[in-house]
Amino acid sequence: MKINNILFVSPLNQEIQNLIEKYKLDKQFHYLTEDELRDEDLDWADAFVSFKTRASYDYSKVKWVHSLGAGVDSFLFKKKWNDHVILTRTICSFGERISEYCLSYILKDLQYHDQFFHQKAEKDWRPITPKMLNESKVMIYGTGEIGQKIAQVLSFFGVEVYGVSWSGKQKEFLKKVYTVDTHFALLNEMNYLINTLPLTEKTEHLFNKGIFSDLWSVGFINVGRGESVNELDLLQALDTGHVRFAVLDVFQAEPLPQVNPLWEHPNTMMTPHISAVTTAKEAVECFVDTLENIEKNRPLPNKVDVRKGF
Amino acid sequence: MKINNILFVSPLNQEIQNLIEKYKLDKQFHYLTEDELRDEDLDWADAFVSFKTRASYDYSKVKWVHSLGAGVDSFLFKKKWNDHVILTRTICSFGERISEYCLSYILKDLQYHDQFFHQKAEKDWRPITPKMLNESKVMIYGTGEIGQKIAQVLSFFGVEVYGVSWSGKQKEFLKKVYTVDTHFALLNEMNYLINTLPLTEKTEHLFNKGIFSDLWSVGFINVGRGESVNELDLLQALDTGHVRFAVLDVFQAEPLPQVNPLWEHPNTMMTPHISAVTTAKEAVECFVDTLENIEKNRPLPNKVDVRKGF
């Protein structure tokens, strides 16, 4: 497939343009802000590269849409997609980034950072023995690129890592992969739950009291999508202790409104959707690789299965 | 060498006794507190097992002294040792424990835990991109069991890890090992310094303004011994920003006196000597292994080189 006219719409445009120019690609590029975008730009473009689409435009005019993020719910969730348009997504160091994010909060817990912080304030010399990673059991929802990478990192330290996926297909670094239907029996043994699932119709509000009520004093980490969590059920689980603490990087509404009670709950840790940031450099590398694969009709490892939604 | 009478003196006595009894060893055991210990107990014993010795007793009466901790400065530092007495030390999961301790504080820094904690309190949605481990450079002082394990863990994440030792002998997982004399040139490139060195006459006050003044905005982690640090120089380096923060698990005086200014410095994190705890289970396993090696005249991988002090 031949791609000549490429349209970038993102807050990273300036950085991306500087990097793209170094490749000296024989292509036409337009760089627009979201506000500048018009239907005629899509008429012109063969390829559209962005973090999202807006319902008001007809993206089926282009041959190829490339997502600058790893998640493609902003392209597909509760939207129609024209099967003739190829959808690809950025795959880069998201797995490494999210692994370090998750590990940092698990270690913060096992090493009693908060307790020692309070003891310091009180000049209180009272030894507590940190727990070790190899005494922990973790359930990872989603066994794709990102879930796999987290599993690899945790299992390096001897963590007993389990997976949950739709197929239940066994994967490396996971002691066992369950389907959503079969995983409930194991929940009460878990120390930490990590959600990496994409937002699809199947994962919307997947984390509700059905799962939370089977947990016992668990650390819940959400690096997937906010819409996968029923926030009211999570707040209740935090109050009852089924969830001991929650580390939340994604929310149903972002930026999170000031009135949202998650801000004030003592047992939440909140980060503003930063666990897997796309840097301009990595975005461009992935885009250029994908462009070359498309033009040479090679397999696309980062192609989205539009029906599955990831 | 035959060992019949074994004397344990430690706060772990009760737990150790319970575990030792399961081995059904054909030996005589005495378990005493420090206060109960008398010279005639040492006359009776072939082996003395403890965390430390006291100057008031003559330990050269026994054939073998076994340290329940990894560090043996409480047996050797500024003390005389009779070369006929074998000194061994406990080697168990100290490396794993200390690695997780160090990693937890490096990740806390790279992932901006404190900043996000403050932003949560202010309901402030302001993205900051965490730094990745593979952008960091770490200098580890001491390339023995523990330093090596930390290096292995950090290099798994792509950290550039350097070592400092007396010999400068190259070791696995370390990009390069320097001697103390030759390592200064690299100091201003480092993001984190980790001290794992034992306390000996060479390491006493090694970390003084000579090292601190060559640093730039470094995170300093001490899991070795408190006496290796000149605390006044450290406080000054914290004030001037040469040391951005210090994570201290060991101190010149322990428990740390309430008047010590390290308690109140805003850029210290303090833990009460818990980064490498000897559990009774691991202590007994290591003791039983060492006993068997001694009685069968086999090599002792945990034998202390009394002249070197570790």
Coordinates of C-alpha atoms in Angstrom, one line a residue:
Chain A
M1 CA 0.0 0.0 0.0
K2 CA 1.3 3.4 -0.9
I3 CA 1.1 6.3 1.6
N4 CA 1.9 9.8 0.4
N5 CA 0.0 12.3 2.5
I6 CA 0.4 12.0 6.2
L7 CA -1.6 14.1 8.7
F8 CA -0.4 14.4 12.4
V9 CA -2.8 15.8 15.0
S10 CA -1.4 15.8 18.5
P11 CA 0.0 18.0 21.3
L12 CA 3.4 16.5 20.4
N13 CA 3.4 17.9 16.8
Q14 CA 6.4 20.2 17.1
E15 CA 8.7 17.6 18.6
I16 CA 7.4 15.0 16.2
Q17 CA 8.0 17.3 13.2
N18 CA 11.6 17.9 14.3
L19 CA 12.3 14.2 14.6
I20 CA 10.4 13.2 11.4
E21 CA 12.4 15.7 9.3
K22 CA 15.6 13.8 10.2
Y23 CA 14.4 10.7 8.4
K24 CA 14.1 12.7 5.1
L25 CA 11.0 10.7 4.1
D26 CA 9.7 11.3 0.6
K27 CA 6.2 12.1 1.8
Q28 CA 4.0 15.1 2.4
F29 CA 3.3 16.0 6.0
H30 CA 0.7 18.2 7.6
Y31 CA 0.8 19.0 11.3
L32 CA -2.5 20.3 12.8
T33 CA -4.0 21.0 16.2
E34 CA -7.3 19.4 17.0
D35 CA -9.0 22.7 16.6
E36 CA -7.5 23.3 13.1
L37 CA -8.6 19.9 11.8
R38 CA -11.3 20.0 9.0
D39 CA -12.9 17.3 6.9
E40 CA -10.9 18.5 3.8
D41 CA -7.7 17.6 5.7
L42 CA -8.9 14.1 5.9
D43 CA -9.8 14.2 2.2
W44 CA -6.2 15.0 1.5
A45 CA -4.6 12.5 3.9
D46 CA -3.7 8.9 3.2
A47 CA -2.7 8.5 6.8
F48 CA -4.0 10.0 10.1
V49 CA -1.8 9.9 13.2
S50 CA -3.2 11.0 16.5
F51 CA -4.2 10.0 20.1
K52 CA -7.9 9.9 19.2
T53 CA -10.6 10.5 16.7
R54 CA -13.7 12.7 17.0
A55 CA -17.1 11.6 16.1
S56 CA -17.7 14.7 14.0
Y57 CA -15.2 13.6 11.3
D58 CA -15.2 10.8 8.7
Y59 CA -12.0 9.0 9.2
S60 CA -12.9 6.3 6.7
K61 CA -11.6 8.6 4.0
V62 CA -8.0 7.7 5.0
K63 CA -6.3 4.4 4.3
W64 CA -4.5 4.1 7.6
V65 CA -5.0 5.4 11.2
H66 CA -2.1 5.2 13.6
S67 CA -2.7 5.7 17.3
L68 CA 0.1 7.5 19.2
G69 CA -1.0 5.7 22.4
A70 CA -1.1 2.0 23.2
G71 CA -4.8 2.1 24.0
V72 CA -7.2 2.5 21.1
D73 CA -10.5 2.9 23.0
S74 CA -10.6 6.6 21.9
F75 CA -10.8 5.2 18.3
L76 CA -13.1 2.3 18.8
F77 CA -15.0 2.2 22.1
K78 CA -18.7 2.7 21.3
K79 CA -17.8 3.9 17.8
K80 CA -18.1 2.4 14.4
W81 CA -15.0 1.5 12.4
N82 CA -14.7 1.1 8.6
D83 CA -13.0 -2.3 8.1
H84 CA -11.1 -0.9 5.1
V85 CA -9.1 1.4 7.2
I86 CA -6.1 -0.1 8.9
L87 CA -5.7 0.8 12.5
T88 CA -2.3 0.4 14.2
R89 CA -1.1 1.5 17.6
T90 CA 2.2 2.6 19.2
I91 CA 4.1 -0.2 20.9
C92 CA 7.3 1.0 22.6
S93 CA 8.5 1.1 26.1
F94 CA 5.0 1.1 27.6
G95 CA 5.6 -2.3 29.2
E96 CA 8.9 -1.3 30.8
R97 CA 7.4 2.0 32.0
I98 CA 4.3 0.4 33.5
S99 CA 6.3 -2.4 35.1
E100 CA 8.5 0.1 36.9
Y101 CA 5.4 2.1 38.0
C102 CA 3.7 -1.0 39.4
L103 CA 6.8 -2.3 41.0
S104 CA 7.5 1.0 42.7
Y105 CA 4.1 0.9 44.5
I106 CA 4.3 -2.7 45.4
L107 CA 7.8 -2.1 46.9
K108 CA 6.6 1.0 48.7
D109 CA 4.0 -1.2 50.4
L110 CA 6.3 -4.2 51.2
Q111 CA 9.1 -1.9 52.4
Y112 CA 6.7 0.1 54.7
H113 CA 7.7 3.5 53.3
D114 CA 4.7 5.2 54.9
Q115 CA 5.2 3.6 58.3
F116 CA 8.9 4.6 58.3
F117 CA 8.0 8.1 57.2
H118 CA 5.7 8.5 60.2
Q119 CA 8.2 7.0 62.5
K120 CA 10.8 9.4 61.3
A121 CA 8.5 12.3 62.1
E122 CA 8.2 11.0 65.6
K123 CA 11.9 10.0 65.9
D124 CA 10.6 6.5 66.7
W125 CA 13.2 3.8 66.3
R126 CA 11.0 0.7 66.0
P127 CA 12.2 -2.0 63.6
I128 CA 9.6 -3.6 61.3
T129 CA 10.9 -6.3 58.9
P130 CA 10.0 -5.5 55.3
K131 CA 8.2 -8.2 53.3
M132 CA 9.9 -9.7 50.3
L133 CA 8.6 -9.8 46.8
N134 CA 8.9 -13.6 46.7
E135 CA 6.3 -13.8 49.5
S136 CA 3.7 -12.1 47.3
K137 CA 1.0 -13.2 44.9
V138 CA -0.1 -11.0 42.1
M139 CA -3.0 -11.3 39.6
I140 CA -2.5 -9.4 36.3
Y141 CA -5.5 -8.7 34.2
G142 CA -4.5 -8.7 30.5
T143 CA -1.7 -10.8 29.2
G144 CA -0.7 -8.8 26.2
E145 CA 2.5 -6.8 25.6
I146 CA 2.1 -4.9 28.9
G147 CA 0.8 -7.6 31.2
Q148 CA 3.5 -9.9 30.0
K149 CA 6.3 -7.4 30.7
I150 CA 5.0 -6.8 34.2
A151 CA 4.9 -10.6 34.7
Q152 CA 8.5 -10.9 33.6
V153 CA 9.7 -8.2 36.0
L154 CA 7.7 -9.6 39.0
S155 CA 8.7 -13.2 38.3
F156 CA 12.4 -12.1 38.2
F157 CA 11.9 -11.4 41.9
G158 CA 10.2 -14.6 42.6
V159 CA 6.6 -13.2 42.8
E160 CA 3.9 -15.8 42.1
V161 CA 2.2 -14.2 39.1
Y162 CA -1.1 -15.2 37.7
G163 CA -2.9 -13.9 34.6
V164 CA -6.4 -13.2 33.5
S165 CA -7.4 -13.0 29.8
W166 CA -10.4 -13.8 27.6
S167 CA -8.8 -16.9 26.1
G168 CA -7.1 -18.1 29.2
K169 CA -4.2 -19.0 27.0
Q170 CA -1.0 -19.9 29.0
K171 CA 1.9 -17.4 28.6
E172 CA 5.5 -17.2 29.7
F173 CA 6.3 -15.7 33.2
L174 CA 2.7 -16.4 34.4
K175 CA 2.2 -19.4 36.7
K176 CA -1.2 -19.8 35.3
V177 CA -3.6 -17.8 33.1
Y178 CA -7.3 -17.9 33.9
T179 CA -10.3 -16.7 32.1
V180 CA -12.4 -14.1 33.8
D181 CA -15.0 -16.7 34.5
T182 CA -12.6 -19.2 36.2
H183 CA -10.3 -16.8 38.1
F184 CA -12.6 -15.9 41.0
A185 CA -11.6 -18.9 43.2
L186 CA -8.0 -17.6 43.4
L187 CA -8.8 -14.0 44.3
N188 CA -8.8 -14.4 48.1
E189 CA -5.1 -15.5 47.9
M190 CA -3.9 -12.5 46.1
N191 CA -1.8 -9.7 47.6
Y192 CA -2.0 -7.3 44.6
L193 CA -4.2 -7.0 41.5
I194 CA -3.0 -5.1 38.5
N195 CA -5.4 -4.1 35.7
T196 CA -3.8 -3.6 32.2
L197 CA -6.9 -4.4 30.2
P198 CA -7.9 -2.2 27.3
L199 CA -11.3 -0.6 27.4
T200 CA -13.8 -2.6 25.4
E201 CA -17.5 -3.5 25.9
K202 CA -16.3 -6.6 27.8
T203 CA -14.1 -4.7 30.2
E204 CA -16.3 -1.7 31.0
H205 CA -17.0 -1.8 34.8
L206 CA -15.4 -5.3 35.0
F207 CA -14.0 -4.3 38.4
N208 CA -17.1 -4.0 40.4
K209 CA -18.3 -5.6 43.7
G210 CA -18.3 -9.0 42.0
I211 CA -14.5 -9.0 42.0
F212 CA -13.9 -6.7 45.0
S213 CA -16.0 -8.7 47.4
D214 CA -13.8 -11.8 46.8
L215 CA -10.6 -9.9 47.7
W216 CA -9.0 -9.7 51.1
S217 CA -6.9 -6.7 52.0
V218 CA -5.5 -6.4 48.4
G219 CA -3.5 -3.6 46.8
F220 CA -5.3 -2.7 43.6
I221 CA -3.3 -1.0 40.8
N222 CA -5.1 0.3 37.7
V223 CA -2.9 1.2 34.7
G224 CA -5.5 0.0 32.1
R225 CA -8.5 2.3 31.7
G226 CA -10.6 4.1 34.3
E227 CA -13.9 3.0 32.7
S228 CA -13.0 -0.7 33.6
V229 CA -13.7 0.2 37.2
N230 CA -16.9 0.9 39.0
E231 CA -15.7 3.8 41.1
L232 CA -18.5 3.6 43.7
D233 CA -17.8 -0.1 44.2
L234 CA -14.1 0.6 44.6
L235 CA -14.7 3.3 47.2
Q236 CA -16.9 0.8 49.1
A237 CA -14.2 -1.9 48.9
L238 CA -11.6 0.6 50.2
D239 CA -13.9 1.4 53.1
T240 CA -14.5 -2.3 54.0
G241 CA -10.9 -3.3 53.6
H242 CA -11.4 -5.7 50.8
V243 CA -9.1 -3.4 48.9
R244 CA -6.4 -2.2 51.3
F245 CA -5.2 0.5 49.0
A246 CA -5.7 1.6 45.4
V247 CA -3.0 3.0 43.0
L248 CA -4.9 4.7 40.2
D249 CA -3.3 6.2 37.1
V250 CA -6.5 6.2 35.0
F251 CA -10.0 7.4 35.7
Q252 CA -13.4 7.4 34.2
A253 CA -13.1 11.2 33.6
E254 CA -9.7 12.8 33.0
P255 CA -8.6 15.2 34.3
L256 CA -10.3 13.8 37.4
P257 CA -12.9 16.4 38.6
Q258 CA -12.2 18.0 41.9
V259 CA -15.5 16.7 43.3
N260 CA -14.5 13.0 42.8
P261 CA -14.3 11.3 46.2
L262 CA -11.3 9.3 45.1
W263 CA -9.1 12.4 45.6
E264 CA -9.9 12.5 49.3
H265 CA -9.9 8.8 50.3
P266 CA -7.0 8.1 52.6
N267 CA -6.1 4.8 50.9
T268 CA -5.8 6.0 47.3
M269 CA -2.7 7.0 45.5
M270 CA -3.4 9.0 42.4
T271 CA -1.2 9.8 39.4
P272 CA -2.4 11.8 36.4
H273 CA -2.3 9.2 33.6
I274 CA 1.5 9.0 33.5
S275 CA 2.4 5.4 34.0
A276 CA 3.0 4.9 30.2
V277 CA 3.8 8.1 28.5
T278 CA 4.4 8.2 24.7
T279 CA 7.6 10.2 24.1
A280 CA 7.9 11.9 20.7
K281 CA 11.1 10.0 20.0
E282 CA 9.5 6.6 20.6
A283 CA 6.3 7.6 18.8
V284 CA 8.2 8.6 15.7
E285 CA 10.3 5.4 15.7
C286 CA 7.2 3.3 16.0
F287 CA 5.4 5.4 13.3
V288 CA 8.3 5.1 10.8
D289 CA 8.6 1.4 11.3
T290 CA 4.9 0.9 10.8
L291 CA 4.9 3.1 7.7
E292 CA 7.7 1.0 6.2
N293 CA 5.9 -2.2 7.0
I294 CA 2.7 -0.9 5.4
E295 CA 4.4 0.2 2.2
K296 CA 6.2 -3.1 1.9
N297 CA 3.1 -5.1 2.6
R298 CA 4.8 -6.7 5.6
P299 CA 3.1 -8.1 8.6
L300 CA 2.0 -5.5 11.2
P301 CA 2.7 -6.7 14.7
N302 CA 1.0 -3.5 16.1
K303 CA -2.2 -3.9 14.0
V304 CA -5.4 -3.6 16.0
D305 CA -8.0 -6.3 15.8
V306 CA -10.9 -3.9 15.4
R307 CA -13.5 -6.5 16.5
K308 CA -11.6 -7.3 19.8
G309 CA -10.8 -3.7 20.3
F310 CA -7.1 -4.1 21.0
Chain B
M1 CA 37.2 -30.3 63.5
K2 CA 34.8 -31.7 66.0
I3 CA 32.2 -29.4 67.6
N4 CA 30.3 -30.7 70.5
N5 CA 29.2 -27.8 72.8
I6 CA 27.4 -24.9 71.1
L7 CA 26.5 -21.7 72.9
F8 CA 23.9 -19.4 71.4
V9 CA 23.6 -15.8 72.7
S10 CA 21.0 -13.7 70.9
P11 CA 17.5 -12.2 71.1
L12 CA 16.4 -14.9 68.6
N13 CA 17.2 -17.7 71.0
Q14 CA 13.7 -19.0 71.5
E15 CA 12.9 -19.2 67.8
I16 CA 16.4 -20.6 67.0
Q17 CA 16.0 -23.3 69.7
N18 CA 12.7 -24.4 68.3
L19 CA 14.2 -24.7 64.8
I20 CA 17.4 -26.4 65.9
E21 CA 15.6 -29.1 67.7
K22 CA 14.0 -30.2 64.5
Y23 CA 17.4 -31.1 63.1
K24 CA 18.0 -33.6 66.0
L25 CA 21.7 -32.8 66.0
D26 CA 23.8 -34.9 68.3
K27 CA 25.3 -31.9 70.1
Q28 CA 25.0 -30.0 73.4
F29 CA 23.3 -26.6 73.2
H30 CA 23.1 -23.8 75.6
Y31 CA 21.0 -20.7 75.0
L32 CA 21.8 -17.6 77.0
T33 CA 20.9 -14.0 77.0
E34 CA 23.8 -11.5 76.9
D35 CA 23.3 -10.7 80.6
E36 CA 23.5 -14.4 81.6
L37 CA 26.7 -15.0 79.7
R38 CA 29.8 -15.8 81.9
D39 CA 33.4 -16.7 81.2
E40 CA 32.7 -20.3 82.3
D41 CA 30.1 -20.6 79.5
L42 CA 32.8 -19.9 77.0
D43 CA 35.1 -22.4 78.8
W44 CA 32.4 -25.0 78.2
A45 CA 31.7 -24.1 74.5
D46 CA 33.4 -25.2 71.4
A47 CA 31.3 -22.8 69.3
F48 CA 29.9 -19.4 70.1
V49 CA 27.0 -18.1 67.9
S50 CA 25.8 -14.5 68.3
F51 CA 25.5 -11.0 66.7
K52 CA 28.5 -9.7 68.6
T53 CA 31.2 -10.1 71.2
R54 CA 31.9 -8.1 74.2
A55 CA 35.4 -6.9 75.1
S56 CA 35.0 -8.2 78.7
Y57 CA 35.1 -11.9 77.6
D58 CA 37.8 -14.1 76.2
Y59 CA 36.4 -15.6 73.1
S60 CA 39.6 -17.2 72.1
K61 CA 38.6 -20.1 74.3
V62 CA 36.3 -21.4 71.7
K63 CA 37.2 -23.1 68.4
W64 CA 34.6 -21.4 66.2
V65 CA 32.6 -18.1 66.4
H66 CA 29.7 -17.8 64.0
S67 CA 28.1 -14.3 63.4
L68 CA 24.3 -14.3 63.1
G69 CA 24.6 -11.1 61.0
A70 CA 26.3 -10.5 57.7
G71 CA 28.6 -7.8 59.2
V72 CA 31.3 -8.8 61.6
D73 CA 32.5 -5.4 62.7
S74 CA 31.0 -6.1 66.1
F75 CA 33.5 -8.9 66.3
L76 CA 36.6 -7.4 64.7
F77 CA 36.4 -3.6 64.5
K78 CA 39.1 -2.1 66.8
K79 CA 39.3 -5.5 68.6
K80 CA 42.0 -8.2 68.6
W81 CA 41.2 -11.6 67.2
N82 CA 43.0 -14.8 67.9
D83 CA 43.8 -16.4 64.5
H84 CA 43.2 -19.9 65.9
V85 CA 39.5 -19.1 66.2
I86 CA 37.5 -19.6 63.0
L87 CA 35.1 -16.8 62.3
T88 CA 32.2 -17.3 60.0
R89 CA 29.2 -15.1 59.1
T90 CA 25.6 -15.7 58.0
I91 CA 25.0 -15.4 54.3
C92 CA 21.4 -15.8 53.3
S93 CA 18.9 -13.6 51.6
F94 CA 20.6 -10.4 52.7
G95 CA 21.5 -9.6 49.0
E96 CA 17.9 -10.0 47.9
R97 CA 16.5 -8.0 50.9
I98 CA 18.9 -5.1 50.5
S99 CA 18.3 -5.1 46.7
E100 CA 14.6 -4.7 47.2
Y101 CA 15.2 -2.0 49.8
C102 CA 17.5 0.0 47.5
L103 CA 15.3 -0.5 44.5
S104 CA 12.2 0.7 46.4
Y105 CA 13.8 4.0 47.2
I106 CA 15.3 4.6 43.8
L107 CA 11.9 3.9 42.2
K108 CA 10.1 6.1 44.7
D109 CA 12.4 8.9 43.5
L110 CA 12.1 8.1 39.7
Q111 CA 8.4 7.7 39.9
Y112 CA 7.9 11.0 41.9
H113 CA 5.9 9.3 44.7
D114 CA 6.3 12.4 46.9
Q115 CA 5.3 14.9 44.2
F116 CA 2.2 12.9 43.3
F117 CA 1.4 12.5 47.0
H118 CA 1.4 16.3 47.4
Q119 CA -0.6 16.8 44.1
K120 CA -3.2 14.4 45.4
A121 CA -3.6 16.5 48.6
E122 CA -4.2 19.6 46.4
K123 CA -6.4 17.7 43.9
D124 CA -3.8 18.9 41.3
W125 CA -3.9 17.0 38.0
R126 CA -0.5 17.9 36.6
P127 CA 1.3 15.2 34.6
I128 CA 5.0 14.6 35.2
T129 CA 6.7 11.8 33.3
P130 CA 8.4 9.4 35.6
K131 CA 12.1 8.7 34.8
M132 CA 13.1 5.2 33.8
L133 CA 15.7 3.0 35.6
N134 CA 17.7 2.7 32.3
E135 CA 18.4 6.4 32.3
S136 CA 20.1 6.1 35.7
K137 CA 23.7 5.6 36.8
V138 CA 24.5 4.0 40.1
M139 CA 27.8 3.5 42.0
I140 CA 27.9 0.6 44.4
Y141 CA 30.5 0.6 47.1
G142 CA 31.4 -3.0 47.9
T143 CA 31.3 -5.7 45.3
G144 CA 30.8 -8.7 47.6
E145 CA 27.7 -10.9 48.0
I146 CA 25.4 -7.9 48.6
G147 CA 26.9 -5.4 46.2
Q148 CA 26.8 -8.0 43.5
K149 CA 23.2 -8.9 44.1
I150 CA 22.2 -5.2 43.9
A151 CA 24.1 -4.8 40.7
Q152 CA 22.4 -7.8 39.2
V153 CA 18.9 -6.5 40.1
L154 CA 19.6 -2.9 38.8
S155 CA 21.3 -4.1 35.6
F156 CA 18.2 -6.3 34.9
F157 CA 16.4 -3.0 34.4
G158 CA 19.2 -1.5 32.3
V159 CA 20.7 0.7 35.0
E160 CA 24.4 1.6 34.3
V161 CA 26.0 0.1 37.4
Y162 CA 29.6 0.8 38.6
G163 CA 31.4 -0.7 41.5
V164 CA 34.0 0.4 44.0
S165 CA 36.2 -2.1 45.8
W166 CA 39.7 -2.2 47.3
S167 CA 41.1 -4.4 44.6
G168 CA 39.1 -2.9 41.7
K169 CA 38.6 -6.5 40.4
Q170 CA 36.0 -6.6 37.6
K171 CA 32.8 -8.4 38.5
E172 CA 29.7 -9.5 36.7
F173 CA 26.7 -7.1 36.4
L174 CA 29.1 -4.1 37.0
K175 CA 30.0 -2.0 33.9
K176 CA 33.3 -1.3 35.6
V177 CA 34.8 -1.7 39.1
Y178 CA 37.1 1.1 40.3
T179 CA 39.3 1.3 43.3
V180 CA 38.5 4.0 45.9
D181 CA 41.5 6.0 44.6
T182 CA 40.4 5.9 40.9
H183 CA 36.6 6.3 41.3
F184 CA 36.4 10.0 41.9
A185 CA 36.4 11.1 38.3
L186 CA 33.1 9.3 37.7
L187 CA 31.2 10.7 40.8
N188 CA 29.7 13.7 39.1
E189 CA 27.9 11.5 36.5
M190 CA 26.2 9.4 39.2
N191 CA 22.5 9.6 40.1
Y192 CA 22.6 7.3 43.1
L193 CA 25.4 6.0 45.4
I194 CA 24.8 2.9 47.5
N195 CA 27.1 1.9 50.3
T196 CA 27.3 -1.8 51.2
L197 CA 30.8 -1.8 52.6
P198 CA 31.6 -3.5 55.9
L199 CA 33.0 -1.4 58.7
T200 CA 36.8 -1.7 58.8
E201 CA 39.6 0.7 59.6
K202 CA 39.7 1.6 55.9
T203 CA 36.0 2.3 55.6
E204 CA 35.6 4.4 58.8
H205 CA 34.3 7.8 57.7
L206 CA 35.1 7.0 54.1
F207 CA 32.0 9.0 53.1
N208 CA 33.1 12.5 54.0
K209 CA 33.3 15.8 52.1
G210 CA 36.0 14.3 49.9
I211 CA 33.4 12.2 48.2
F212 CA 30.3 14.3 48.8
S213 CA 31.8 17.5 47.3
D214 CA 32.3 15.6 43.9
L215 CA 28.6 14.6 43.7
W216 CA 25.9 16.5 42.0
S217 CA 22.3 16.1 43.3
V218 CA 22.8 12.5 44.1
G219 CA 20.6 10.1 46.1
F220 CA 22.8 8.4 48.8
I221 CA 21.7 5.1 50.2
N222 CA 23.6 3.6 53.2
V223 CA 22.9 -0.1 53.9
G224 CA 26.5 -0.8 55.0
R225 CA 27.5 0.7 58.3
G226 CA 26.8 4.1 59.9
E227 CA 30.4 4.5 61.0
S228 CA 31.4 4.7 57.3
V229 CA 29.7 8.1 57.0
N230 CA 30.9 11.4 58.5
E231 CA 27.4 12.5 59.6
L232 CA 28.3 16.2 59.8
D233 CA 29.7 16.1 56.2
L234 CA 26.6 14.3 55.1
L235 CA 24.3 17.0 56.6
Q236 CA 26.3 19.7 54.9
A237 CA 26.1 17.9 51.6
L238 CA 22.3 17.6 52.0
D239 CA 22.1 21.4 52.7
T240 CA 24.2 22.3 49.7
G241 CA 22.4 19.8 47.3
H242 CA 25.5 17.7 46.5
V243 CA 23.4 15.0 48.1
R244 CA 19.7 15.5 47.0
F245 CA 18.4 13.0 49.5
A246 CA 19.8 10.3 51.8
V247 CA 18.2 6.9 52.6
L248 CA 19.8 5.7 55.8
D249 CA 19.3 2.3 57.4
V250 CA 22.5 2.4 59.6
F251 CA 23.9 5.0 61.9
Q252 CA 26.9 5.7 64.0
A253 CA 24.8 5.1 67.1
E254 CA 21.9 2.8 67.1
P255 CA 19.1 3.3 68.1
L256 CA 19.7 6.8 66.7
P257 CA 19.6 9.3 69.6
Q258 CA 16.6 11.7 69.5
V259 CA 19.0 14.7 69.4
N260 CA 20.7 13.6 66.1
P261 CA 19.9 16.2 63.5
L262 CA 19.4 13.5 60.7
W263 CA 16.0 12.8 62.2
E264 CA 14.8 16.3 61.4
H265 CA 16.5 17.0 58.0
P266 CA 13.7 17.2 55.3
N267 CA 15.8 15.3 52.8
T268 CA 16.5 12.2 54.8
M269 CA 14.6 8.9 54.9
M270 CA 15.4 6.8 57.9
T271 CA 14.8 3.2 58.7
P272 CA 15.8 1.4 61.9
H273 CA 18.4 -1.0 60.6
I274 CA 15.9 -3.3 58.8
S275 CA 17.2 -3.5 55.2
A276 CA 18.8 -6.9 55.9
V277 CA 17.2 -8.7 58.7
T278 CA 18.4 -12.2 59.8
T279 CA 15.3 -14.4 60.3
A280 CA 15.6 -17.3 62.7
K281 CA 14.9 -19.7 59.9
E282 CA 17.6 -18.5 57.6
A283 CA 20.1 -18.1 60.6
V284 CA 19.6 -21.7 61.5
E285 CA 19.9 -23.0 58.0
C286 CA 23.2 -21.1 57.5
F287 CA 24.4 -22.2 60.9
V288 CA 23.7 -25.9 60.3
D289 CA 25.4 -25.8 56.9
T290 CA 28.4 -24.2 58.3
L291 CA 28.6 -26.7 61.2
E292 CA 28.5 -29.5 58.8
N293 CA 31.2 -28.0 56.6
I294 CA 33.4 -27.4 59.6
E295 CA 33.0 -31.0 61.0
K296 CA 33.8 -32.4 57.5
N297 CA 36.7 -30.1 57.0
R298 CA 35.1 -28.7 53.8
P299 CA 35.8 -25.2 52.4
L300 CA 33.8 -22.5 54.2
P301 CA 32.4 -19.9 51.7
N302 CA 31.2 -17.8 54.6
K303 CA 34.6 -17.7 56.5
V304 CA 35.7 -14.2 57.4
D305 CA 39.1 -13.0 56.4
V306 CA 40.0 -11.6 59.8
R307 CA 42.8 -9.3 58.4
K308 CA 40.5 -7.8 55.9
G309 CA 37.6 -7.6 58.3
F310 CA 34.9 -9.2 56.1

